[in-house]
Protein backbone atom coordinates (compact mmCIF):
# COMPACT_ATOMS: atom_id res chain seq x y z
CA UNK A 1 0.00 0.00 0.00
CA UNK A 2 1.28 3.47 -0.84
CA UNK A 3 2.40 5.93 1.80
CA UNK A 4 -0.49 7.67 3.56
CA UNK A 5 -0.92 11.36 2.89
CA UNK A 6 -2.79 13.92 4.96
CA UNK A 7 -6.39 13.01 4.13
CA UNK A 8 -7.60 16.52 4.80
CA UNK A 9 -6.10 17.52 1.44
CA UNK A 10 -9.01 15.73 -0.25
CA UNK A 11 -11.49 18.58 -0.01
CA UNK A 12 -13.62 17.60 -3.01
CA UNK A 13 -13.86 14.02 -1.79
CA UNK A 14 -15.06 15.12 1.63
CA UNK A 15 -17.65 17.42 0.07
CA UNK A 16 -18.98 14.40 -1.81
CA UNK A 17 -19.00 12.40 1.43
CA UNK A 18 -20.96 15.17 3.17
CA UNK A 19 -23.51 15.18 0.36
CA UNK A 20 -23.87 11.41 0.68
CA UNK A 21 -24.37 11.76 4.45
CA UNK A 22 -27.11 14.32 3.82
CA UNK A 23 -28.83 12.08 1.28
CA UNK A 24 -28.76 9.04 3.58
CA UNK A 25 -29.98 10.82 6.73
CA UNK A 26 -31.41 9.55 9.08
CA UNK A 27 -29.46 6.40 8.16
CA UNK A 28 -25.70 6.21 8.59
CA UNK A 29 -23.87 6.72 5.34
CA UNK A 30 -20.61 4.98 4.55
CA UNK A 31 -18.00 5.18 1.84
CA UNK A 32 -14.31 5.26 1.16
CA UNK A 33 -11.87 7.78 -0.28
CA UNK A 34 -9.51 6.03 -2.71
CA UNK A 35 -6.87 7.86 -4.74
CA UNK A 36 -8.47 11.10 -3.56
CA UNK A 37 -11.97 10.26 -4.82
CA UNK A 38 -14.99 9.46 -2.64
CA UNK A 39 -16.80 6.22 -3.46
CA UNK A 40 -20.22 5.84 -1.81
CA UNK A 41 -20.97 2.37 -0.47
CA UNK A 42 -24.22 0.77 0.64
CA UNK A 43 -24.84 0.44 4.36
CA UNK A 44 -26.00 -3.17 4.80
CA UNK A 45 -26.26 -3.08 8.62
CA UNK A 46 -29.45 -4.63 10.04
CA UNK A 47 -30.14 -1.31 11.78
CA UNK A 48 -28.67 1.40 9.53
CA UNK A 49 -30.12 4.13 11.77
CA UNK A 50 -27.54 3.36 14.45
CA UNK A 51 -24.78 1.32 12.78
CA UNK A 52 -23.05 0.84 9.48
CA UNK A 53 -21.69 -2.23 7.76
CA UNK A 54 -19.98 -2.41 4.39
CA UNK A 55 -20.33 -5.33 1.99
CA UNK A 56 -16.80 -6.82 1.86
CA UNK A 57 -17.09 -7.55 -1.88
CA UNK A 58 -18.11 -3.94 -2.59
CA UNK A 59 -15.23 -2.64 -0.47
CA UNK A 60 -12.72 -4.83 -2.31
CA UNK A 61 -14.09 -3.72 -5.67
CA UNK A 62 -13.71 -0.06 -4.69
CA UNK A 63 -10.21 -0.37 -3.22
CA UNK A 64 -8.29 -3.13 -5.02
CA UNK A 65 -5.16 -1.75 -6.64
CA UNK A 66 -5.73 1.72 -5.20
CA UNK A 67 -4.57 3.75 -2.24
CA UNK A 68 -7.14 3.78 0.55
CA UNK A 69 -6.97 7.30 1.94
CA UNK A 70 -9.86 7.17 4.40
CA UNK A 71 -13.00 5.28 5.35
CA UNK A 72 -15.91 7.66 5.99
CA UNK A 73 -19.22 7.22 7.79
CA UNK A 74 -21.83 9.53 9.25
CA UNK A 75 -23.24 9.87 12.76
CA UNK A 76 -26.86 10.97 12.35
CA UNK A 77 -27.71 13.32 15.24
CA UNK A 78 -24.16 12.92 16.54
CA UNK A 79 -21.87 12.49 18.29
CA UNK A 80 -19.04 13.92 16.19
CA UNK A 81 -16.34 11.79 17.88
CA UNK A 82 -15.72 8.02 17.55
CA UNK A 83 -17.21 5.30 19.70
CA UNK A 84 -15.07 2.51 21.12
CA UNK A 85 -16.33 0.26 18.31
CA UNK A 86 -15.32 2.87 15.72
CA UNK A 87 -11.86 3.04 17.26
CA UNK A 88 -11.52 -0.74 17.47
CA UNK A 89 -12.39 -1.22 13.80
CA UNK A 90 -10.19 1.66 12.66
CA UNK A 91 -7.22 0.17 14.50
CA UNK A 92 -7.88 -3.25 12.93
CA UNK A 93 -8.07 -1.75 9.42
CA UNK A 94 -5.05 0.53 9.99
CA UNK A 95 -6.39 3.23 7.69
CA UNK A 96 -7.65 6.69 8.71
CA UNK A 97 -11.34 6.99 9.48
CA UNK A 98 -13.62 10.01 9.30
CA UNK A 99 -16.94 10.81 10.97
CA UNK A 100 -19.45 13.30 9.60
CA UNK A 101 -22.03 14.41 12.15
CA UNK A 102 -25.34 15.33 10.54
CA UNK A 103 -28.85 16.23 11.66
CA UNK A 104 -31.96 17.59 9.96
CA UNK A 105 -30.53 21.11 9.67
CA UNK A 106 -26.76 20.94 9.92
CA UNK A 107 -23.80 18.93 8.76
CA UNK A 108 -20.38 19.08 10.34
CA UNK A 109 -16.89 18.99 8.95
CA UNK A 110 -15.27 15.55 8.93
CA UNK A 111 -13.46 14.45 12.08
CA UNK A 112 -10.52 12.36 10.91
CA UNK A 113 -8.32 10.19 13.10
CA UNK A 114 -6.02 7.16 13.16
CA UNK A 115 -2.35 6.41 13.75
CA UNK A 116 -1.52 6.37 10.01
CA UNK A 117 -2.00 10.15 10.12
CA UNK A 118 0.72 12.46 11.44
CA UNK A 119 -0.07 13.66 14.96
CA UNK A 120 -1.51 17.15 15.39
CA UNK A 121 0.72 19.74 17.08
CA UNK A 122 1.09 18.89 20.75
CA UNK A 123 0.20 22.32 22.14
CA UNK A 124 -3.15 23.98 21.40
CA UNK A 125 -5.27 20.98 20.42
CA UNK A 126 -9.03 21.22 20.84
CA UNK A 127 -10.35 18.44 23.06
CA UNK A 128 -12.25 15.63 21.35
CA UNK A 129 -12.69 12.35 23.17
CA UNK A 130 -10.94 9.43 21.51
CA UNK A 131 -9.20 11.72 19.00
CA UNK A 132 -7.53 14.50 21.00
CA UNK A 133 -7.79 13.68 24.69
CA UNK A 134 -5.36 13.07 27.53
CA UNK A 135 -4.41 9.57 26.37
CA UNK A 136 -3.82 10.62 22.77
CA UNK A 137 -1.57 13.46 23.96
CA UNK A 138 0.46 11.03 26.07
CA UNK A 139 0.75 8.53 23.21
CA UNK A 140 1.86 11.24 20.79
CA UNK A 141 4.71 12.32 23.06
CA UNK A 142 5.95 8.75 23.12
CA UNK A 143 5.44 7.95 19.43
CA UNK A 144 7.03 11.20 18.21
CA UNK A 145 10.12 11.08 20.41
CA UNK A 146 12.71 13.67 21.32
CA UNK A 147 13.80 14.83 17.85
CA UNK A 148 10.31 15.46 16.48
CA UNK A 149 9.15 17.08 19.71
CA UNK A 150 12.19 19.36 19.72
CA UNK A 151 10.85 20.83 16.48
CA UNK A 152 7.82 21.93 18.54
CA UNK A 153 10.05 23.39 21.27
CA UNK A 154 9.20 20.54 23.63
CA UNK A 155 12.03 19.04 25.67
CA UNK A 156 11.48 15.27 25.79
CA UNK A 157 14.05 12.70 26.97
CA UNK A 158 13.02 9.59 25.00
CA UNK A 159 13.46 8.29 21.49
CA UNK A 160 10.15 7.13 19.95
CA UNK A 161 8.40 4.51 22.10
CA UNK A 162 5.07 3.72 20.44
CA UNK A 163 2.41 1.83 22.35
CA UNK A 164 -1.04 0.68 21.29
CA UNK A 165 -4.10 2.88 21.36
CA UNK A 166 -7.06 1.72 23.44
CA UNK A 167 -10.64 1.95 22.10
CA UNK A 168 -12.78 3.86 24.58
CA UNK A 169 -16.27 5.28 24.88
CA UNK A 170 -16.83 8.73 26.30
CA UNK A 171 -17.77 8.47 29.96
CA UNK A 172 -15.93 5.17 30.45
CA UNK A 173 -15.02 6.32 33.99
CA UNK A 174 -18.72 6.13 34.91
CA UNK A 175 -18.84 2.43 33.97
CA UNK A 176 -16.88 -0.62 35.08
CA UNK A 177 -14.01 0.35 32.75
CA UNK A 178 -10.61 1.51 34.04
CA UNK A 179 -8.74 2.76 31.00
CA UNK A 180 -5.42 3.56 32.65
CA UNK A 181 -5.42 1.11 35.55
CA UNK A 182 -6.33 -1.86 33.35
CA UNK A 183 -3.85 -1.12 30.58
CA UNK A 184 -0.68 0.66 31.68
CA UNK A 185 1.20 -2.59 32.39
CA UNK A 186 0.13 -3.98 28.97
CA UNK A 187 1.53 -0.81 27.39
CA UNK A 188 4.90 -1.48 29.03
CA UNK A 189 4.74 0.87 32.04
CA UNK A 190 5.52 0.24 35.69
CA UNK A 191 4.79 2.24 38.85
CA UNK A 192 7.65 4.41 40.14
CA UNK A 193 8.10 6.59 43.21
CA UNK A 194 10.80 8.95 41.90
CA UNK A 195 9.22 10.97 39.05
CA UNK A 196 11.58 12.10 36.33
CA UNK A 197 11.12 13.76 32.91
CA UNK A 198 9.38 11.43 30.50
CA UNK A 199 7.18 9.82 33.17
CA UNK A 200 3.37 9.84 33.18
CA UNK A 201 1.25 11.06 36.06
CA UNK A 202 -2.25 9.65 36.63
CA UNK A 203 -4.94 11.28 38.74
CA UNK A 204 -8.68 11.61 39.27
CA UNK A 205 -10.64 14.61 38.04
CA UNK A 206 -14.33 15.22 38.62
CA UNK A 207 -16.43 13.11 40.95
CA UNK A 208 -14.92 9.72 40.19
CA UNK A 209 -12.23 7.97 42.25
CA UNK A 210 -10.92 6.31 39.10
CA UNK A 211 -7.67 7.36 37.46
CA UNK A 212 -9.34 9.14 34.54
CA UNK A 213 -6.74 11.75 33.62
CA UNK A 214 -3.06 11.72 32.80
CA UNK A 215 -0.22 13.79 31.44
CA UNK A 216 3.55 13.77 31.03
CA UNK A 217 6.36 15.34 33.01
CA UNK A 218 8.53 17.42 30.69
CA UNK A 219 11.02 18.61 33.28
CA UNK A 220 11.03 19.46 36.98
CA UNK A 221 8.79 22.49 36.48
CA UNK A 222 6.41 21.65 33.60
CA UNK A 223 3.86 19.02 32.68
CA UNK A 224 1.82 18.68 29.49
CA UNK A 225 -1.77 17.46 29.52
CA UNK A 226 -5.22 17.88 27.94
CA UNK A 227 -8.44 18.42 29.88
CA UNK A 228 -11.98 18.54 28.45
CA UNK A 229 -13.10 21.98 27.23
CA UNK A 230 -9.51 23.22 27.28
CA UNK A 231 -6.71 23.32 24.77
CA UNK A 232 -3.76 21.00 25.34
CA UNK A 233 -1.09 22.89 27.22
CA UNK A 234 1.99 23.02 29.38
CA UNK A 235 1.47 23.97 33.02
CA UNK A 236 3.54 24.17 36.22
CA UNK A 237 4.22 20.69 37.50
CA UNK A 238 3.70 21.41 41.18
CA UNK A 239 -0.10 21.45 41.25
CA UNK A 240 -0.50 18.31 39.16
CA UNK A 241 2.34 16.58 40.93
CA UNK A 242 0.44 17.00 44.18
CA UNK A 243 -2.73 15.63 42.59
CA UNK A 244 -1.00 12.63 41.05
CA UNK A 245 -2.09 9.32 42.56
CA UNK A 246 0.34 7.31 40.44
CA UNK A 247 3.51 7.88 38.46
CA UNK A 248 4.42 5.35 35.77
CA UNK A 249 7.51 4.86 33.59
CA UNK A 250 8.00 2.86 30.40
CA UNK A 251 10.38 -0.07 30.66
CA UNK A 252 12.27 1.19 27.59
CA UNK A 253 12.90 4.61 29.15
Coordinates of C-alpha atoms in Angstrom, one line a residue:
X1 CA 0.0 0.0 0.0
X2 CA 1.3 3.5 -0.8
X3 CA 2.4 5.9 1.8
X4 CA -0.5 7.7 3.6
X5 CA -0.9 11.4 2.9
X6 CA -2.8 13.9 5.0
X7 CA -6.4 13.0 4.1
X8 CA -7.6 16.5 4.8
X9 CA -6.1 17.5 1.4
X10 CA -9.0 15.7 -0.2
X11 CA -11.5 18.6 0.0
X12 CA -13.6 17.6 -3.0
X13 CA -13.9 14.0 -1.8
X14 CA -15.1 15.1 1.6
X15 CA -17.6 17.4 0.1
X16 CA -19.0 14.4 -1.8
X17 CA -19.0 12.4 1.4
X18 CA -21.0 15.2 3.2
X19 CA -23.5 15.2 0.4
X20 CA -23.9 11.4 0.7
X21 CA -24.4 11.8 4.4
X22 CA -27.1 14.3 3.8
X23 CA -28.8 12.1 1.3
X24 CA -28.8 9.0 3.6
X25 CA -30.0 10.8 6.7
X26 CA -31.4 9.6 9.1
X27 CA -29.5 6.4 8.2
X28 CA -25.7 6.2 8.6
X29 CA -23.9 6.7 5.3
X30 CA -20.6 5.0 4.5
X31 CA -18.0 5.2 1.8
X32 CA -14.3 5.3 1.2
X33 CA -11.9 7.8 -0.3
X34 CA -9.5 6.0 -2.7
X35 CA -6.9 7.9 -4.7
X36 CA -8.5 11.1 -3.6
X37 CA -12.0 10.3 -4.8
X38 CA -15.0 9.5 -2.6
X39 CA -16.8 6.2 -3.5
X40 CA -20.2 5.8 -1.8
X41 CA -21.0 2.4 -0.5
X42 CA -24.2 0.8 0.6
X43 CA -24.8 0.4 4.4
X44 CA -26.0 -3.2 4.8
X45 CA -26.3 -3.1 8.6
X46 CA -29.5 -4.6 10.0
X47 CA -30.1 -1.3 11.8
X48 CA -28.7 1.4 9.5
X49 CA -30.1 4.1 11.8
X50 CA -27.5 3.4 14.4
X51 CA -24.8 1.3 12.8
X52 CA -23.0 0.8 9.5
X53 CA -21.7 -2.2 7.8
X54 CA -20.0 -2.4 4.4
X55 CA -20.3 -5.3 2.0
X56 CA -16.8 -6.8 1.9
X57 CA -17.1 -7.5 -1.9
X58 CA -18.1 -3.9 -2.6
X59 CA -15.2 -2.6 -0.5
X60 CA -12.7 -4.8 -2.3
X61 CA -14.1 -3.7 -5.7
X62 CA -13.7 -0.1 -4.7
X63 CA -10.2 -0.4 -3.2
X64 CA -8.3 -3.1 -5.0
X65 CA -5.2 -1.7 -6.6
X66 CA -5.7 1.7 -5.2
X67 CA -4.6 3.8 -2.2
X68 CA -7.1 3.8 0.5
X69 CA -7.0 7.3 1.9
X70 CA -9.9 7.2 4.4
X71 CA -13.0 5.3 5.4
X72 CA -15.9 7.7 6.0
X73 CA -19.2 7.2 7.8
X74 CA -21.8 9.5 9.3
X75 CA -23.2 9.9 12.8
X76 CA -26.9 11.0 12.4
X77 CA -27.7 13.3 15.2
X78 CA -24.2 12.9 16.5
X79 CA -21.9 12.5 18.3
X80 CA -19.0 13.9 16.2
X81 CA -16.3 11.8 17.9
X82 CA -15.7 8.0 17.6
X83 CA -17.2 5.3 19.7
X84 CA -15.1 2.5 21.1
X85 CA -16.3 0.3 18.3
X86 CA -15.3 2.9 15.7
X87 CA -11.9 3.0 17.3
X88 CA -11.5 -0.7 17.5
X89 CA -12.4 -1.2 13.8
X90 CA -10.2 1.7 12.7
X91 CA -7.2 0.2 14.5
X92 CA -7.9 -3.2 12.9
X93 CA -8.1 -1.7 9.4
X94 CA -5.1 0.5 10.0
X95 CA -6.4 3.2 7.7
X96 CA -7.6 6.7 8.7
X97 CA -11.3 7.0 9.5
X98 CA -13.6 10.0 9.3
X99 CA -16.9 10.8 11.0
X100 CA -19.4 13.3 9.6
X101 CA -22.0 14.4 12.2
X102 CA -25.3 15.3 10.5
X103 CA -28.9 16.2 11.7
X104 CA -32.0 17.6 10.0
X105 CA -30.5 21.1 9.7
X106 CA -26.8 20.9 9.9
X107 CA -23.8 18.9 8.8
X108 CA -20.4 19.1 10.3
X109 CA -16.9 19.0 8.9
X110 CA -15.3 15.5 8.9
X111 CA -13.5 14.5 12.1
X112 CA -10.5 12.4 10.9
X113 CA -8.3 10.2 13.1
X114 CA -6.0 7.2 13.2
X115 CA -2.4 6.4 13.7
X116 CA -1.5 6.4 10.0
X117 CA -2.0 10.2 10.1
X118 CA 0.7 12.5 11.4
X119 CA -0.1 13.7 15.0
X120 CA -1.5 17.1 15.4
X121 CA 0.7 19.7 17.1
X122 CA 1.1 18.9 20.8
X123 CA 0.2 22.3 22.1
X124 CA -3.1 24.0 21.4
X125 CA -5.3 21.0 20.4
X126 CA -9.0 21.2 20.8
X127 CA -10.3 18.4 23.1
X128 CA -12.3 15.6 21.3
X129 CA -12.7 12.4 23.2
X130 CA -10.9 9.4 21.5
X131 CA -9.2 11.7 19.0
X132 CA -7.5 14.5 21.0
X133 CA -7.8 13.7 24.7
X134 CA -5.4 13.1 27.5
X135 CA -4.4 9.6 26.4
X136 CA -3.8 10.6 22.8
X137 CA -1.6 13.5 24.0
X138 CA 0.5 11.0 26.1
X139 CA 0.7 8.5 23.2
X140 CA 1.9 11.2 20.8
X141 CA 4.7 12.3 23.1
X142 CA 5.9 8.7 23.1
X143 CA 5.4 7.9 19.4
X144 CA 7.0 11.2 18.2
X145 CA 10.1 11.1 20.4
X146 CA 12.7 13.7 21.3
X147 CA 13.8 14.8 17.8
X148 CA 10.3 15.5 16.5
X149 CA 9.1 17.1 19.7
X150 CA 12.2 19.4 19.7
X151 CA 10.8 20.8 16.5
X152 CA 7.8 21.9 18.5
X153 CA 10.0 23.4 21.3
X154 CA 9.2 20.5 23.6
X155 CA 12.0 19.0 25.7
X156 CA 11.5 15.3 25.8
X157 CA 14.1 12.7 27.0
X158 CA 13.0 9.6 25.0
X159 CA 13.5 8.3 21.5
X160 CA 10.2 7.1 19.9
X161 CA 8.4 4.5 22.1
X162 CA 5.1 3.7 20.4
X163 CA 2.4 1.8 22.3
X164 CA -1.0 0.7 21.3
X165 CA -4.1 2.9 21.4
X166 CA -7.1 1.7 23.4
X167 CA -10.6 2.0 22.1
X168 CA -12.8 3.9 24.6
X169 CA -16.3 5.3 24.9
X170 CA -16.8 8.7 26.3
X171 CA -17.8 8.5 30.0
X172 CA -15.9 5.2 30.5
X173 CA -15.0 6.3 34.0
X174 CA -18.7 6.1 34.9
X175 CA -18.8 2.4 34.0
X176 CA -16.9 -0.6 35.1
X177 CA -14.0 0.3 32.8
X178 CA -10.6 1.5 34.0
X179 CA -8.7 2.8 31.0
X180 CA -5.4 3.6 32.6
X181 CA -5.4 1.1 35.6
X182 CA -6.3 -1.9 33.4
X183 CA -3.8 -1.1 30.6
X184 CA -0.7 0.7 31.7
X185 CA 1.2 -2.6 32.4
X186 CA 0.1 -4.0 29.0
X187 CA 1.5 -0.8 27.4
X188 CA 4.9 -1.5 29.0
X189 CA 4.7 0.9 32.0
X190 CA 5.5 0.2 35.7
X191 CA 4.8 2.2 38.8
X192 CA 7.6 4.4 40.1
X193 CA 8.1 6.6 43.2
X194 CA 10.8 8.9 41.9
X195 CA 9.2 11.0 39.1
X196 CA 11.6 12.1 36.3
X197 CA 11.1 13.8 32.9
X198 CA 9.4 11.4 30.5
X199 CA 7.2 9.8 33.2
X200 CA 3.4 9.8 33.2
X201 CA 1.2 11.1 36.1
X202 CA -2.2 9.7 36.6
X203 CA -4.9 11.3 38.7
X204 CA -8.7 11.6 39.3
X205 CA -10.6 14.6 38.0
X206 CA -14.3 15.2 38.6
X207 CA -16.4 13.1 40.9
X208 CA -14.9 9.7 40.2
X209 CA -12.2 8.0 42.3
X210 CA -10.9 6.3 39.1
X211 CA -7.7 7.4 37.5
X212 CA -9.3 9.1 34.5
X213 CA -6.7 11.7 33.6
X214 CA -3.1 11.7 32.8
X215 CA -0.2 13.8 31.4
X216 CA 3.5 13.8 31.0
X217 CA 6.4 15.3 33.0
X218 CA 8.5 17.4 30.7
X219 CA 11.0 18.6 33.3
X220 CA 11.0 19.5 37.0
X221 CA 8.8 22.5 36.5
X222 CA 6.4 21.7 33.6
X223 CA 3.9 19.0 32.7
X224 CA 1.8 18.7 29.5
X225 CA -1.8 17.5 29.5
X226 CA -5.2 17.9 27.9
X227 CA -8.4 18.4 29.9
X228 CA -12.0 18.5 28.4
X229 CA -13.1 22.0 27.2
X230 CA -9.5 23.2 27.3
X231 CA -6.7 23.3 24.8
X232 CA -3.8 21.0 25.3
X233 CA -1.1 22.9 27.2
X234 CA 2.0 23.0 29.4
X235 CA 1.5 24.0 33.0
X236 CA 3.5 24.2 36.2
X237 CA 4.2 20.7 37.5
X238 CA 3.7 21.4 41.2
X239 CA -0.1 21.4 41.3
X240 CA -0.5 18.3 39.2
X241 CA 2.3 16.6 40.9
X242 CA 0.4 17.0 44.2
X243 CA -2.7 15.6 42.6
X244 CA -1.0 12.6 41.0
X245 CA -2.1 9.3 42.6
X246 CA 0.3 7.3 40.4
X247 CA 3.5 7.9 38.5
X248 CA 4.4 5.4 35.8
X249 CA 7.5 4.9 33.6
X250 CA 8.0 2.9 30.4
X251 CA 10.4 -0.1 30.7
X252 CA 12.3 1.2 27.6
X253 CA 12.9 4.6 29.2

